[in-house]
Coordinates of C-alpha atoms in Angstrom, one line a residue:
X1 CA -3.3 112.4 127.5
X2 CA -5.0 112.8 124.4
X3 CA -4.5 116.5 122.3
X4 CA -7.8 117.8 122.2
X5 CA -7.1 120.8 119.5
X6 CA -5.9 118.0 117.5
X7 CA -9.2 115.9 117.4
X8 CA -11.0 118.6 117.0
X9 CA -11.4 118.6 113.4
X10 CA -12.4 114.8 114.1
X11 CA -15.4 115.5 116.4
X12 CA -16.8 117.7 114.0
X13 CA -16.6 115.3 111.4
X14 CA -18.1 113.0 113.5
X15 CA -21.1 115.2 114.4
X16 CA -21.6 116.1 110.9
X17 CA -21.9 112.5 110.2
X18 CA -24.0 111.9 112.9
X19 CA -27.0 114.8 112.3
X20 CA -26.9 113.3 108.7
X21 CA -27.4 109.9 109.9
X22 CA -30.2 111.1 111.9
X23 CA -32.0 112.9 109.8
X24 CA -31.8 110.0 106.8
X25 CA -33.0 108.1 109.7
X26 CA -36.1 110.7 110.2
X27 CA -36.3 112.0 106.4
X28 CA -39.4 109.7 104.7
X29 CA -39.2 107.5 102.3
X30 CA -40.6 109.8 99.4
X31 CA -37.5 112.4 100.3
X32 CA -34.9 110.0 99.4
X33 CA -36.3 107.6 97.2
X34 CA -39.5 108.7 96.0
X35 CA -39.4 105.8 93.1
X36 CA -39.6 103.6 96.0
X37 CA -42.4 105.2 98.2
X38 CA -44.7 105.7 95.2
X39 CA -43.9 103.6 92.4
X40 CA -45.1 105.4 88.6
X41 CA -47.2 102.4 88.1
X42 CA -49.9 103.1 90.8
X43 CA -49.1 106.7 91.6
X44 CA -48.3 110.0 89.7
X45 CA -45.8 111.6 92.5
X46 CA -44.3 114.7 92.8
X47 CA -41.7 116.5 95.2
X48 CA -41.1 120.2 95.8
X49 CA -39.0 122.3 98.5
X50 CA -39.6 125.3 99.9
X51 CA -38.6 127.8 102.4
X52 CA -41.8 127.5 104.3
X53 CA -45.0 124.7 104.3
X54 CA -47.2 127.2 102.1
X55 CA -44.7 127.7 99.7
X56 CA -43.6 123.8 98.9
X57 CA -47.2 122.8 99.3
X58 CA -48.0 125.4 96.0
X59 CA -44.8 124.6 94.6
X60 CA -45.9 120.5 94.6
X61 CA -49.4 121.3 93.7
X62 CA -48.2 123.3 90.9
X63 CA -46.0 120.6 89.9
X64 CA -48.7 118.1 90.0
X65 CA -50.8 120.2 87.2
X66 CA -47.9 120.6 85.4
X67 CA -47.8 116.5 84.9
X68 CA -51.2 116.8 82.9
X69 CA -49.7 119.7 81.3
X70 CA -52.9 121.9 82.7
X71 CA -53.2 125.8 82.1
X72 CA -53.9 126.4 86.3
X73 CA -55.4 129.7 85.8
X74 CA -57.5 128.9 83.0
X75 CA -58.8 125.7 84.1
X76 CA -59.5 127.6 88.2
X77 CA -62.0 129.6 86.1
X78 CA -63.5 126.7 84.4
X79 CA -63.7 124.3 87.7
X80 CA -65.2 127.3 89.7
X81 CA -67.8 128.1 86.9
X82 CA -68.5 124.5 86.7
X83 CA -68.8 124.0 90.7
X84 CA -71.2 126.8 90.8
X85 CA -73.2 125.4 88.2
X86 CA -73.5 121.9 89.6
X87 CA -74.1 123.7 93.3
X88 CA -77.1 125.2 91.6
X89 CA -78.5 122.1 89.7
X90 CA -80.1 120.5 92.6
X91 CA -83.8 122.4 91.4
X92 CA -82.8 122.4 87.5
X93 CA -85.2 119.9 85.5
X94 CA -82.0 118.3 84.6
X95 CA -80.9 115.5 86.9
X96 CA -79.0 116.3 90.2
X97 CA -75.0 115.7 90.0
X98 CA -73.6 112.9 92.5
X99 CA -69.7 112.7 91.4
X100 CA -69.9 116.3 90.6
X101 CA -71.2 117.3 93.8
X102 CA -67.9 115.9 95.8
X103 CA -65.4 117.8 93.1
X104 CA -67.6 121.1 93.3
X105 CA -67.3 120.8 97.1
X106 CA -63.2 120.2 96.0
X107 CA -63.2 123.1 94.2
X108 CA -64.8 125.9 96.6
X109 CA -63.0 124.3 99.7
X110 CA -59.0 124.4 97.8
X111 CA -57.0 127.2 98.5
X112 CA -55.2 125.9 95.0
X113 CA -57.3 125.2 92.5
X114 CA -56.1 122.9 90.0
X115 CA -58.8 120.7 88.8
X116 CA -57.4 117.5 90.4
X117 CA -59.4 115.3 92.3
X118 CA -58.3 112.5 95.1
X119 CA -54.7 114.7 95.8
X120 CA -53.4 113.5 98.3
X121 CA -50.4 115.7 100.0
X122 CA -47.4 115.0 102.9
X123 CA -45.2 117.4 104.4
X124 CA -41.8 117.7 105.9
X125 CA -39.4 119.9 107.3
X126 CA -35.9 119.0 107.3
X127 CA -33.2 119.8 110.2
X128 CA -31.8 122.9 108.5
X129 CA -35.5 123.9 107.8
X130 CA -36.2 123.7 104.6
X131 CA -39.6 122.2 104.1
X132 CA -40.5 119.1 101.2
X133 CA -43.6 119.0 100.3
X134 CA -45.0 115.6 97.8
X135 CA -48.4 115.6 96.3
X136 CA -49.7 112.6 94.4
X137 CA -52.2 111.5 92.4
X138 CA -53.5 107.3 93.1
X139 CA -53.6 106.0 89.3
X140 CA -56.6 103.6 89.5
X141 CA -58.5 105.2 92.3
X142 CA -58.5 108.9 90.8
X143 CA -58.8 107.3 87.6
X144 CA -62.5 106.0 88.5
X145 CA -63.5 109.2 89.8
X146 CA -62.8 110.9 86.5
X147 CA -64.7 108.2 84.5
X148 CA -67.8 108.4 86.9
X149 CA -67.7 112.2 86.9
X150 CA -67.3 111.6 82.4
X151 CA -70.3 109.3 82.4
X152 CA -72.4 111.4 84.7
X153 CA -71.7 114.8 82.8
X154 CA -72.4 113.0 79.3
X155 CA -76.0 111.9 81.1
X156 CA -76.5 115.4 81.9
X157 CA -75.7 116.9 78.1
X158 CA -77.4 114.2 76.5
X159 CA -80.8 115.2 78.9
X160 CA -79.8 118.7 78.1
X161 CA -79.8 118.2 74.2
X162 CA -83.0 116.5 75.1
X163 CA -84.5 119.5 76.2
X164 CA -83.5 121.6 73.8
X165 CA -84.6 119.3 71.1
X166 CA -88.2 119.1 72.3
X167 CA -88.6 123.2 72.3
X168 CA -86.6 124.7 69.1
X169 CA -86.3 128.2 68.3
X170 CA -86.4 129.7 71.8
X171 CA -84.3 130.7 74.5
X172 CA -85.0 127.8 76.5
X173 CA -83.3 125.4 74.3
X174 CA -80.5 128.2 73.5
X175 CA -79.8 128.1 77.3
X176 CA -80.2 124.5 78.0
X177 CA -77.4 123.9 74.8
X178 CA -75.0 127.1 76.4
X179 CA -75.1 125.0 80.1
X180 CA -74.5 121.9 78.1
X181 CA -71.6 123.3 76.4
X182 CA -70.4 124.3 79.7
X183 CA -70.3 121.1 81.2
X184 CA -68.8 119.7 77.9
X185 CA -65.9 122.0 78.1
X186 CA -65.1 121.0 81.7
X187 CA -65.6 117.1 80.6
X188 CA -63.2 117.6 77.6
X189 CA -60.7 118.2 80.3
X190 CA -61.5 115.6 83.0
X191 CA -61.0 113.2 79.8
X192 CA -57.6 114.6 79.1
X193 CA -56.4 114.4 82.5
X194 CA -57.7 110.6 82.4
X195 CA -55.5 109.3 79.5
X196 CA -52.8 110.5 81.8
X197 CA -53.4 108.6 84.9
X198 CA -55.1 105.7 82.6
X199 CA -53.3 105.2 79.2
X200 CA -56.2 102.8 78.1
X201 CA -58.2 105.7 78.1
X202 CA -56.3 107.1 75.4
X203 CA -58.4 108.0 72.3
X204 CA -61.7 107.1 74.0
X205 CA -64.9 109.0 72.4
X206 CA -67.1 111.2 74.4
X207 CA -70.6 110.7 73.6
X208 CA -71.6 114.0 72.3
X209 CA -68.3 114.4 70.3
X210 CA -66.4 117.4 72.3
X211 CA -67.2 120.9 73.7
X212 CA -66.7 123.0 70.0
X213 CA -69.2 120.2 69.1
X214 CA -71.8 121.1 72.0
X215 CA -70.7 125.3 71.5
X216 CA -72.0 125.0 68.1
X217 CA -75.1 123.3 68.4
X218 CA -75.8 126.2 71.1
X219 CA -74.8 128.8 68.4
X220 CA -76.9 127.5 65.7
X221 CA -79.7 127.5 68.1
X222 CA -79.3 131.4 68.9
X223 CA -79.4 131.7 65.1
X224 CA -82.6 130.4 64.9
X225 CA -84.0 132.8 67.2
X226 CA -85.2 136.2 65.8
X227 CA -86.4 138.8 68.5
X228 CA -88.5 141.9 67.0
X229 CA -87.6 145.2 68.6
X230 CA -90.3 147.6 68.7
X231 CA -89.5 150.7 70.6
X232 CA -92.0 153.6 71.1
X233 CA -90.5 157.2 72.2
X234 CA -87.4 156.2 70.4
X235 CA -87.0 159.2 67.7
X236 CA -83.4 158.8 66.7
X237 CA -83.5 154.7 66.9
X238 CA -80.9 154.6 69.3
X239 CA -82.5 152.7 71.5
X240 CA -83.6 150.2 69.1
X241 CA -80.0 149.7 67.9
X242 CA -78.9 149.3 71.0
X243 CA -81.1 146.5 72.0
X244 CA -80.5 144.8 68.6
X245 CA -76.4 145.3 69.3
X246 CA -77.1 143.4 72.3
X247 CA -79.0 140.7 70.7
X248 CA -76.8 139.7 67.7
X249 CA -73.5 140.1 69.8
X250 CA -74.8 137.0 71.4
X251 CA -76.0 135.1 67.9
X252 CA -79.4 136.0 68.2
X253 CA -81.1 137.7 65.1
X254 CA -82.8 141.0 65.4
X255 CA -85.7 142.7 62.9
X256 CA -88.3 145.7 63.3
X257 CA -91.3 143.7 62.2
X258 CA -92.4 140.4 61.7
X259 CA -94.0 137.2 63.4
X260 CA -90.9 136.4 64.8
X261 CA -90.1 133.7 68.0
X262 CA -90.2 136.8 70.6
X263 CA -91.0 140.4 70.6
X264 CA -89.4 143.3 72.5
X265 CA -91.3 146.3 73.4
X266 CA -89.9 149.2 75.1
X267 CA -90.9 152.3 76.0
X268 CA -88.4 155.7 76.6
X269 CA -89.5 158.6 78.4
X270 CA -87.2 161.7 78.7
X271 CA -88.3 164.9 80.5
X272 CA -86.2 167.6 82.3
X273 CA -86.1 167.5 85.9
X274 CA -86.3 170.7 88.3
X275 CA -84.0 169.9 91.1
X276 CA -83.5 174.0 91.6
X277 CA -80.2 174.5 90.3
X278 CA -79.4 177.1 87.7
X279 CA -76.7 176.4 86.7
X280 CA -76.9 172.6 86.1
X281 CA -79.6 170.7 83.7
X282 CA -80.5 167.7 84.4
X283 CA -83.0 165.0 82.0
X284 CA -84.8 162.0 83.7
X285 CA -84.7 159.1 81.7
X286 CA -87.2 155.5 82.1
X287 CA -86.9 153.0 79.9
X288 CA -89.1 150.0 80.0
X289 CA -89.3 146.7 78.2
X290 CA -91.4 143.7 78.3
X291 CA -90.5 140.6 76.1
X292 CA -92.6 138.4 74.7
X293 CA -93.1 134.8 73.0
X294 CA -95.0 133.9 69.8
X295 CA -98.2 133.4 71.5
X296 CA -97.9 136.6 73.1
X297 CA -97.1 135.7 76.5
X298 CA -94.8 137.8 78.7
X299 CA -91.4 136.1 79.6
X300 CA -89.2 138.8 80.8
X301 CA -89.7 142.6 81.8
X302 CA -87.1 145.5 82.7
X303 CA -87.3 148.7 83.6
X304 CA -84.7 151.4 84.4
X305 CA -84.6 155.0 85.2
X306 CA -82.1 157.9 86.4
X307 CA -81.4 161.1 85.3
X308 CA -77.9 163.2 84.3
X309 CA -76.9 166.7 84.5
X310 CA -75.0 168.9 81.8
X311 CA -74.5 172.3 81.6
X312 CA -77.3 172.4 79.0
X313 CA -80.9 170.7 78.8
X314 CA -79.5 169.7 75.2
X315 CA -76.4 168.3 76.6
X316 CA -78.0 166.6 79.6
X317 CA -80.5 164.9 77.1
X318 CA -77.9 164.0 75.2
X319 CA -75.9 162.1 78.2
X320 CA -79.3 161.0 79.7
X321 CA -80.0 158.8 76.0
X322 CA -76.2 157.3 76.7
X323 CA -76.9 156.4 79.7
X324 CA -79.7 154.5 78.5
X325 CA -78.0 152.5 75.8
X326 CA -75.5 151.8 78.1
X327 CA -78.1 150.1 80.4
X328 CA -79.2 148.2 77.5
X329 CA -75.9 146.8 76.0
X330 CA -73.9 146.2 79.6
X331 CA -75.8 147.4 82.4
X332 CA -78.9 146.4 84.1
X333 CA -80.7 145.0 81.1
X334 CA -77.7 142.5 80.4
X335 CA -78.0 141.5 83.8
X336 CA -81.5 141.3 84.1
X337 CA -81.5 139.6 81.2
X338 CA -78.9 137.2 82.0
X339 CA -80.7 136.2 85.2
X340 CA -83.7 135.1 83.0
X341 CA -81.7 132.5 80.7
X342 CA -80.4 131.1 83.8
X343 CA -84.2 130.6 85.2
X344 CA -85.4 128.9 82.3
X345 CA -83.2 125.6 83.3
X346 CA -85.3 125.5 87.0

């Protein structure tokens, strides 16, 4: 009879031996030889483990960046400025995005933005539950979606310089130049990540040189641009500095007369309002501007008013005229104004 506390020890070797067998059996290829599952010279593969599928398919994600040595956070905000912009190009006089359209779609439907097109991912969980997660990159196939996406974007700057050539001196061409510059920056990177996946890539030049290249041209083109500020109601000239704070903090010149490219005029009107309190003044401010171009033509209007309360009309006057220049450098006006660059490309 055989001594069963003696084989003990024996059986579980044996099972031991046995769940490893099985789950070597189960486990895919790219757990235990991922050299062999994806080999370097047609894929750029990556493994992570985690504690849950979330977790390892981050960690691999991650990973995968970190192979292209890409800043994630930095390059999320680019992608996602970028995808907006080409979602909103189909009505812009430049040319409508194809490859662009399928990253932008990428990049608003990823839960982990990375900037990396054509990942592909794979999942498993093991027997004692820890999870492996690979992503990986296809060499030639992702490769030819970052050239087309190159040789579309250096269409679109090159159509953009275009435009911007045919109307100096105004904001059309400044914003046509600042889009392009966009679009270069985001290009710049799509080249880097190339020369990884494709080292024939390496040292290939980009038609319109790189994005400092494209930035500059834009800033040079807000130099040219001098706005006269003429504002009536203004006694102390705060408003007028204000406006011309705004101005030259984004390269554009300012001056009080002269047949400049544009002209600003504003209006402000301060009065004290009678809301029936005693012990609280309060000032109504409007201020209202209209901008317009050489030939006198009006190409952009704002208007905002509101009122504040001090203990004093003095006081409240005082805080209704901040209130007012705040508008002007970072409130509704910068918005307002914003919006309007962003038109001129429709």
């Amino acid at each position: 009879m055989l001594n069963k506390r003696a084989n003990t020890p024996a059986l579980i070797l044996l099972c031991v031996l046995q769940a490893a067998a099985v789950q070597a059996q189960t486990a895919p290829l790219w757990v235990t030889n991922q050299a062999a599952a994806f080999p370097d010279r047609d894929w750029l593969s990556v493994v992570e483990a985690g504690r849950d599928r979330a977790s390892a398919q981050n960690a691999a994600l991650n990973a995968l960046a970190r192979v292209f040595k890409t800043n994630v956070q930095s390059m999320t905000r680019a992608y996602e400025e970028f995808a907006q912009a080409v979602s909103e190009s189909d009505n812009k006089k430049i040319a409508t995005f194809t490859e662009s359209q399928d990253f932008a779609q990428e990049v608003k439907t990823s839960s982990n933005v990375t900037g990396l097109v054509g990942v592909q991912t794979d999942v498993w969980t093991a027997a004692d539950g820890m999870v492996y997660a690979n992503a990986r990159m296809n060499r030639r196939d992702c490769a030819a979606r970052y050239t087309a996406m190159i040789h579309e974007n250096e269409r679109v700057i090159r159509l953009l310089k275009e435009i911007a050539a045919e109307n100096p001196a105004t904001f059309e061409a400044f914003e046509s130049l600042s889009f392009a510059a966009n679009v270069a920056a985001v290009t710049d990177n799509f080249q880097s990540l190339l020369e990884v996946l494709d080292v024939s890539a390496i040292g290939r030049q980009r038609e319109y040189g790189n994005a400092d290249t494209v930035k500059a041209l834009a800033q040079a083109e807000a130099r040219s641009i001098t706005i006269t500020i003429q504002v009536e109601g203004d006694v102390s000239n705060r408003m007028s500095r204000a406006f011309s704070s705004f101005f030259t903090k984004r390269d554009f010149r300012a001056a009080t007369s002269g047949n400049n490219a544009y002209t600003l005029y504003a209006i402000l009107e301060l009065e004290e309002a009678d809301v029936g309190n005693q012990r609280i003044k309060y000032v109504r401010y409007l201020l209202m501007a209209t901008l317009e171009d050489q030939n006198g033509k009006e190409v952009f209007s704002f208007s905002v008013n509101d009122r504040q309360g001090q203990a004093s009309e003095s006081a409240a006057r005082q805080r209704a005229l901040q209130a007012a220049e705040a508008a002007i450098t970072s409130g509704s006006f910068a918005t307002t104004f914003d919006a309007y660059l962003a038109s001129l490309l429709e």
